[in-house]
């Protein structure tokens, strides 16, 4: 069974809380594909995950490292930003495959660039602006066994 959940947030803090709620439902090894234009709030979402996982190091937008690994209280968090890569071949060279098939949580910004590498259980999170400056629409799509 596939489920789709639609949420509107009205501040970065609300987006953090959506991430925190989603985290409670994730199994080790979960892969999250974050979609949305520049400034949609993908990194903000990952920051919410990180906070909920007890990551103390700041989670930003990686400039040169495209994969950042964070140790939390339990599971590890892999934050991947593929804005600067062209295709999945390049991503494999960065070690993306190891993250995806590991038992941490992998959150991938601009995941559509590696669509062919994503497991079937990938949870897709689509973010888009709302009518107000701090409003964001978030659609969370997951397969039955994700
Ligand atoms: N409701 C909201 N949810 C998330 N971010 C919001 C919200 N309202 C305002 N913002 C602001 O929007 C910006 C989102 O930036 P963020 O870096 O998360 O975007 P991004 O999707 O990761 O962009 P990029 O593709 O450049 O990495 C932040 O400055 C954040 O404070
Ligand atoms: Mg970002």
PDB file of C-alpha atoms and ligand atoms in Angstrom:
ATOM      1  CA  UNK A   1       0.000   0.000   0.000  1.00  0.00           C
ATOM      2  CA  UNK A   2       1.270   3.473  -0.815  1.00  0.00           C
ATOM      3  CA  UNK A   3       0.489   6.397   1.422  1.00  0.00           C
ATOM      4  CA  UNK A   4       0.682  10.086   0.744  1.00  0.00           C
ATOM      5  CA  UNK A   5       0.600  12.689   3.460  1.00  0.00           C
ATOM      6  CA  UNK A   6       0.265  16.403   2.771  1.00  0.00           C
ATOM      7  CA  UNK A   7       1.320  18.982   5.321  1.00  0.00           C
ATOM      8  CA  UNK A   8       1.616  22.774   5.364  1.00  0.00           C
ATOM      9  CA  UNK A   9       4.222  24.331   7.647  1.00  0.00           C
ATOM     10  CA  UNK A  10       4.414  27.992   8.560  1.00  0.00           C
ATOM     11  CA  UNK A  11       7.933  28.276   9.950  1.00  0.00           C
ATOM     12  CA  UNK A  12      11.304  26.475   9.828  1.00  0.00           C
ATOM     13  CA  UNK A  13      10.546  25.173  13.334  1.00  0.00           C
ATOM     14  CA  UNK A  14       7.322  23.563  12.106  1.00  0.00           C
ATOM     15  CA  UNK A  15       9.282  21.871   9.316  1.00  0.00           C
ATOM     16  CA  UNK A  16      11.732  20.567  11.937  1.00  0.00           C
ATOM     17  CA  UNK A  17       8.810  19.040  13.800  1.00  0.00           C
ATOM     18  CA  UNK A  18       7.475  17.332  10.670  1.00  0.00           C
ATOM     19  CA  UNK A  19      10.922  15.758  10.241  1.00  0.00           C
ATOM     20  CA  UNK A  20      10.932  14.706  13.885  1.00  0.00           C
ATOM     21  CA  UNK A  21       7.526  13.010  13.520  1.00  0.00           C
ATOM     22  CA  UNK A  22       8.652  11.206  10.380  1.00  0.00           C
ATOM     23  CA  UNK A  23      11.829  10.022  12.107  1.00  0.00           C
ATOM     24  CA  UNK A  24       9.754   8.149  14.698  1.00  0.00           C
ATOM     25  CA  UNK A  25       8.371   5.970  11.905  1.00  0.00           C
ATOM     26  CA  UNK A  26      11.688   5.202  10.178  1.00  0.00           C
ATOM     27  CA  UNK A  27      13.501   1.900  10.198  1.00  0.00           C
ATOM     28  CA  UNK A  28      17.313   1.665  10.167  1.00  0.00           C
ATOM     29  CA  UNK A  29      18.501   1.936   6.570  1.00  0.00           C
ATOM     30  CA  UNK A  30      15.688   4.290   5.527  1.00  0.00           C
ATOM     31  CA  UNK A  31      16.362   6.442   2.470  1.00  0.00           C
ATOM     32  CA  UNK A  32      14.681   9.834   2.155  1.00  0.00           C
ATOM     33  CA  UNK A  33      14.644  11.577  -1.221  1.00  0.00           C
ATOM     34  CA  UNK A  34      14.104  15.318  -0.834  1.00  0.00           C
ATOM     35  CA  UNK A  35      12.736  17.185  -3.842  1.00  0.00           C
ATOM     36  CA  UNK A  36      12.131  20.892  -4.308  1.00  0.00           C
ATOM     37  CA  UNK A  37      13.733  24.015  -5.741  1.00  0.00           C
ATOM     38  CA  UNK A  38      16.481  26.127  -4.179  1.00  0.00           C
ATOM     39  CA  UNK A  39      15.303  27.399  -0.823  1.00  0.00           C
ATOM     40  CA  UNK A  40      12.334  25.004  -0.650  1.00  0.00           C
ATOM     41  CA  UNK A  41      13.474  23.822   2.792  1.00  0.00           C
ATOM     42  CA  UNK A  42      15.230  20.513   2.116  1.00  0.00           C
ATOM     43  CA  UNK A  43      18.221  21.330   4.305  1.00  0.00           C
ATOM     44  CA  UNK A  44      15.874  22.707   6.957  1.00  0.00           C
ATOM     45  CA  UNK A  45      14.094  19.331   6.973  1.00  0.00           C
ATOM     46  CA  UNK A  46      17.398  17.483   7.388  1.00  0.00           C
ATOM     47  CA  UNK A  47      18.335  19.829  10.233  1.00  0.00           C
ATOM     48  CA  UNK A  48      15.103  18.770  11.941  1.00  0.00           C
ATOM     49  CA  UNK A  49      16.048  15.117  11.522  1.00  0.00           C
ATOM     50  CA  UNK A  50      19.526  15.802  12.858  1.00  0.00           C
ATOM     51  CA  UNK A  51      18.245  17.585  15.925  1.00  0.00           C
ATOM     52  CA  UNK A  52      15.811  14.774  16.675  1.00  0.00           C
ATOM     53  CA  UNK A  53      18.617  12.219  16.266  1.00  0.00           C
ATOM     54  CA  UNK A  54      20.810  14.011  18.769  1.00  0.00           C
ATOM     55  CA  UNK A  55      23.349  15.276  16.248  1.00  0.00           C
ATOM     56  CA  UNK A  56      25.245  18.091  17.898  1.00  0.00           C
ATOM     57  CA  UNK A  57      27.435  19.183  14.999  1.00  0.00           C
ATOM     58  CA  UNK A  58      25.887  21.883  12.802  1.00  0.00           C
ATOM     59  CA  UNK A  59      24.165  20.594   9.695  1.00  0.00           C
ATOM     60  CA  UNK A  60      24.579  23.010   6.799  1.00  0.00           C
ATOM     61  CA  UNK A  61      24.627  22.830   3.043  1.00  0.00           C
ATOM     62  CA  UNK A  62      27.756  20.940   2.044  1.00  0.00           C
ATOM     63  CA  UNK A  63      29.808  22.916  -0.479  1.00  0.00           C
ATOM     64  CA  UNK A  64      32.649  20.601  -1.348  1.00  0.00           C
ATOM     65  CA  UNK A  65      31.774  17.429   0.528  1.00  0.00           C
ATOM     66  CA  UNK A  66      28.609  16.124  -0.995  1.00  0.00           C
ATOM     67  CA  UNK A  67      28.024  13.558   1.707  1.00  0.00           C
ATOM     68  CA  UNK A  68      28.225  14.473   5.384  1.00  0.00           C
ATOM     69  CA  UNK A  69      28.067  11.758   7.990  1.00  0.00           C
ATOM     70  CA  UNK A  70      26.725  12.611  11.421  1.00  0.00           C
ATOM     71  CA  UNK A  71      26.723  10.452  14.508  1.00  0.00           C
ATOM     72  CA  UNK A  72      23.577  10.743  16.562  1.00  0.00           C
ATOM     73  CA  UNK A  73      22.443   9.092  19.795  1.00  0.00           C
ATOM     74  CA  UNK A  74      21.672   5.879  17.935  1.00  0.00           C
ATOM     75  CA  UNK A  75      21.550   5.682  14.167  1.00  0.00           C
ATOM     76  CA  UNK A  76      23.909   7.575  11.895  1.00  0.00           C
ATOM     77  CA  UNK A  77      22.645  10.282   9.578  1.00  0.00           C
ATOM     78  CA  UNK A  78      24.031  10.647   6.064  1.00  0.00           C
ATOM     79  CA  UNK A  79      23.218  14.043   4.591  1.00  0.00           C
ATOM     80  CA  UNK A  80      23.727  14.028   0.849  1.00  0.00           C
ATOM     81  CA  UNK A  81      23.435  17.066  -1.455  1.00  0.00           C
ATOM     82  CA  UNK A  82      23.643  16.223  -5.139  1.00  0.00           C
ATOM     83  CA  UNK A  83      23.087  19.718  -6.546  1.00  0.00           C
ATOM     84  CA  UNK A  84      26.556  19.716  -8.082  1.00  0.00           C
ATOM     85  CA  UNK A  85      26.547  16.294  -9.662  1.00  0.00           C
ATOM     86  CA  UNK A  86      25.256  15.386 -13.092  1.00  0.00           C
ATOM     87  CA  UNK A  87      24.301  11.734 -12.839  1.00  0.00           C
ATOM     88  CA  UNK A  88      24.313   8.608 -10.737  1.00  0.00           C
ATOM     89  CA  UNK A  89      27.695   7.517 -12.069  1.00  0.00           C
ATOM     90  CA  UNK A  90      29.293  10.503 -10.352  1.00  0.00           C
ATOM     91  CA  UNK A  91      27.356   9.810  -7.132  1.00  0.00           C
ATOM     92  CA  UNK A  92      28.598   6.236  -6.966  1.00  0.00           C
ATOM     93  CA  UNK A  93      32.165   7.548  -6.984  1.00  0.00           C
ATOM     94  CA  UNK A  94      31.313   9.531  -3.852  1.00  0.00           C
ATOM     95  CA  UNK A  95      30.218   6.464  -1.907  1.00  0.00           C
ATOM     96  CA  UNK A  96      26.485   7.040  -2.116  1.00  0.00           C
ATOM     97  CA  UNK A  97      25.840   3.334  -2.543  1.00  0.00           C
ATOM     98  CA  UNK A  98      27.389   2.562   0.852  1.00  0.00           C
ATOM     99  CA  UNK A  99      25.104   5.080   2.572  1.00  0.00           C
ATOM    100  CA  UNK A 100      21.987   3.819   0.824  1.00  0.00           C
ATOM    101  CA  UNK A 101      22.723   0.227   1.738  1.00  0.00           C
ATOM    102  CA  UNK A 102      23.951   0.942   5.266  1.00  0.00           C
ATOM    103  CA  UNK A 103      21.794   0.924   8.377  1.00  0.00           C
ATOM    104  CA  UNK A 104      21.747   4.632   9.086  1.00  0.00           C
ATOM    105  CA  UNK A 105      19.262   7.177   7.758  1.00  0.00           C
ATOM    106  CA  UNK A 106      20.196   8.647   4.371  1.00  0.00           C
ATOM    107  CA  UNK A 107      18.618  11.986   3.405  1.00  0.00           C
ATOM    108  CA  UNK A 108      19.336  13.043  -0.181  1.00  0.00           C
ATOM    109  CA  UNK A 109      18.753  16.550  -1.538  1.00  0.00           C
ATOM    110  CA  UNK A 110      18.264  16.724  -5.330  1.00  0.00           C
ATOM    111  CA  UNK A 111      17.641  12.973  -5.280  1.00  0.00           C
ATOM    112  CA  UNK A 112      16.090  12.992  -8.758  1.00  0.00           C
ATOM    113  CA  UNK A 113      19.655  13.097 -10.125  1.00  0.00           C
ATOM    114  CA  UNK A 114      20.168   9.533  -8.899  1.00  0.00           C
ATOM    115  CA  UNK A 115      16.641   8.230  -9.464  1.00  0.00           C
ATOM    116  CA  UNK A 116      17.989   4.964 -10.879  1.00  0.00           C
ATOM    117  CA  UNK A 117      19.967   4.232  -7.676  1.00  0.00           C
ATOM    118  CA  UNK A 118      17.160   4.739  -5.177  1.00  0.00           C
ATOM    119  CA  UNK A 119      15.702   1.621  -3.540  1.00  0.00           C
ATOM    120  CA  UNK A 120      11.985   0.878  -3.987  1.00  0.00           C
ATOM    121  CA  UNK A 121      11.416   1.637  -0.314  1.00  0.00           C
ATOM    122  CA  UNK A 122      12.662   5.227  -0.703  1.00  0.00           C
ATOM    123  CA  UNK A 123      10.425   7.767   0.994  1.00  0.00           C
ATOM    124  CA  UNK A 124       9.885  10.747  -1.274  1.00  0.00           C
ATOM    125  CA  UNK A 125       9.470  14.179   0.292  1.00  0.00           C
ATOM    126  CA  UNK A 126       8.399  16.978  -2.033  1.00  0.00           C
ATOM    127  CA  UNK A 127       8.672  20.544  -0.793  1.00  0.00           C
ATOM    128  CA  UNK A 128       7.317  23.671  -2.428  1.00  0.00           C
ATOM    129  CA  UNK A 129       6.620  27.273  -1.426  1.00  0.00           C
ATOM    130  CA  UNK A 130       3.212  28.329  -0.179  1.00  0.00           C
ATOM    131  CA  UNK A 131       1.487  31.692  -0.544  1.00  0.00           C
ATOM    132  CA  UNK A 132       3.223  33.301   2.424  1.00  0.00           C
ATOM    133  CA  UNK A 133       7.020  33.679   2.707  1.00  0.00           C
ATOM    134  CA  UNK A 134       7.305  31.180   5.567  1.00  0.00           C
ATOM    135  CA  UNK A 135       4.755  28.723   4.219  1.00  0.00           C
ATOM    136  CA  UNK A 136       5.881  25.408   2.721  1.00  0.00           C
ATOM    137  CA  UNK A 137       3.892  22.515   1.303  1.00  0.00           C
ATOM    138  CA  UNK A 138       5.329  19.128   2.121  1.00  0.00           C
ATOM    139  CA  UNK A 139       4.136  15.905   0.525  1.00  0.00           C
ATOM    140  CA  UNK A 140       5.469  12.684   2.007  1.00  0.00           C
ATOM    141  CA  UNK A 141       5.056   9.634  -0.186  1.00  0.00           C
ATOM    142  CA  UNK A 142       5.952   6.176   0.998  1.00  0.00           C
ATOM    143  CA  UNK A 143       5.504   2.611  -0.145  1.00  0.00           C
ATOM    144  CA  UNK A 144       3.887   0.045   2.131  1.00  0.00           C
ATOM    145  CA  UNK A 145       7.126  -1.622   3.224  1.00  0.00           C
ATOM    146  CA  UNK A 146       9.229   1.525   3.667  1.00  0.00           C
TER     147      UNK A 146
HETATM  148  N1  LIG B   1       8.159  26.684   6.702  1.00  0.00           N
HETATM  149  C1  LIG B   1       9.462  26.644   6.385  1.00  0.00           C
HETATM  150  N2  LIG B   1      10.092  25.451   6.252  1.00  0.00           N
HETATM  151  C2  LIG B   1      11.395  25.400   5.901  1.00  0.00           C
HETATM  152  N3  LIG B   1      12.172  26.473   5.659  1.00  0.00           N
HETATM  153  C3  LIG B   1      11.591  27.689   5.769  1.00  0.00           C
HETATM  154  C4  LIG B   1      10.230  27.825   6.147  1.00  0.00           C
HETATM  155  N4  LIG B   1       9.938  29.142   6.185  1.00  0.00           N
HETATM  156  C5  LIG B   1      11.056  29.788   5.861  1.00  0.00           C
HETATM  157  N5  LIG B   1      12.072  28.941   5.614  1.00  0.00           N
HETATM  158  C6  LIG B   1      13.409  29.360   5.220  1.00  0.00           C
HETATM  159  O1  LIG B   1      13.635  28.921   3.889  1.00  0.00           O
HETATM  160  C7  LIG B   1      14.995  28.575   3.723  1.00  0.00           C
HETATM  161  C8  LIG B   1      15.099  27.144   3.266  1.00  0.00           C
HETATM  162  O2  LIG B   1      16.436  26.913   2.951  1.00  0.00           O
HETATM  163  P1  LIG B   1      17.061  25.488   2.775  1.00  0.00           P
HETATM  164  O3  LIG B   1      18.530  25.679   2.741  1.00  0.00           O
HETATM  165  O4  LIG B   1      16.474  24.541   3.747  1.00  0.00           O
HETATM  166  O5  LIG B   1      16.523  25.118   1.311  1.00  0.00           O
HETATM  167  P2  LIG B   1      16.993  23.937   0.368  1.00  0.00           P
HETATM  168  O6  LIG B   1      15.744  23.350  -0.208  1.00  0.00           O
HETATM  169  O7  LIG B   1      17.913  23.050   1.089  1.00  0.00           O
HETATM  170  O8  LIG B   1      17.767  24.701  -0.804  1.00  0.00           O
HETATM  171  P3  LIG B   1      19.023  24.223  -1.671  1.00  0.00           P
HETATM  172  O9  LIG B   1      18.465  23.507  -2.879  1.00  0.00           O
HETATM  173  O10 LIG B   1      19.682  25.509  -2.048  1.00  0.00           O
HETATM  174  O11 LIG B   1      19.896  23.326  -0.839  1.00  0.00           O
HETATM  175  C9  LIG B   1      15.681  28.784   5.058  1.00  0.00           C
HETATM  176  O12 LIG B   1      16.277  30.058   5.075  1.00  0.00           O
HETATM  177  C10 LIG B   1      14.521  28.722   6.045  1.00  0.00           C
HETATM  178  O13 LIG B   1      14.754  29.470   7.213  1.00  0.00           O
HETATM  179 MG1  LIG B   2      19.866  22.465   0.790  1.00  0.00          MG
END
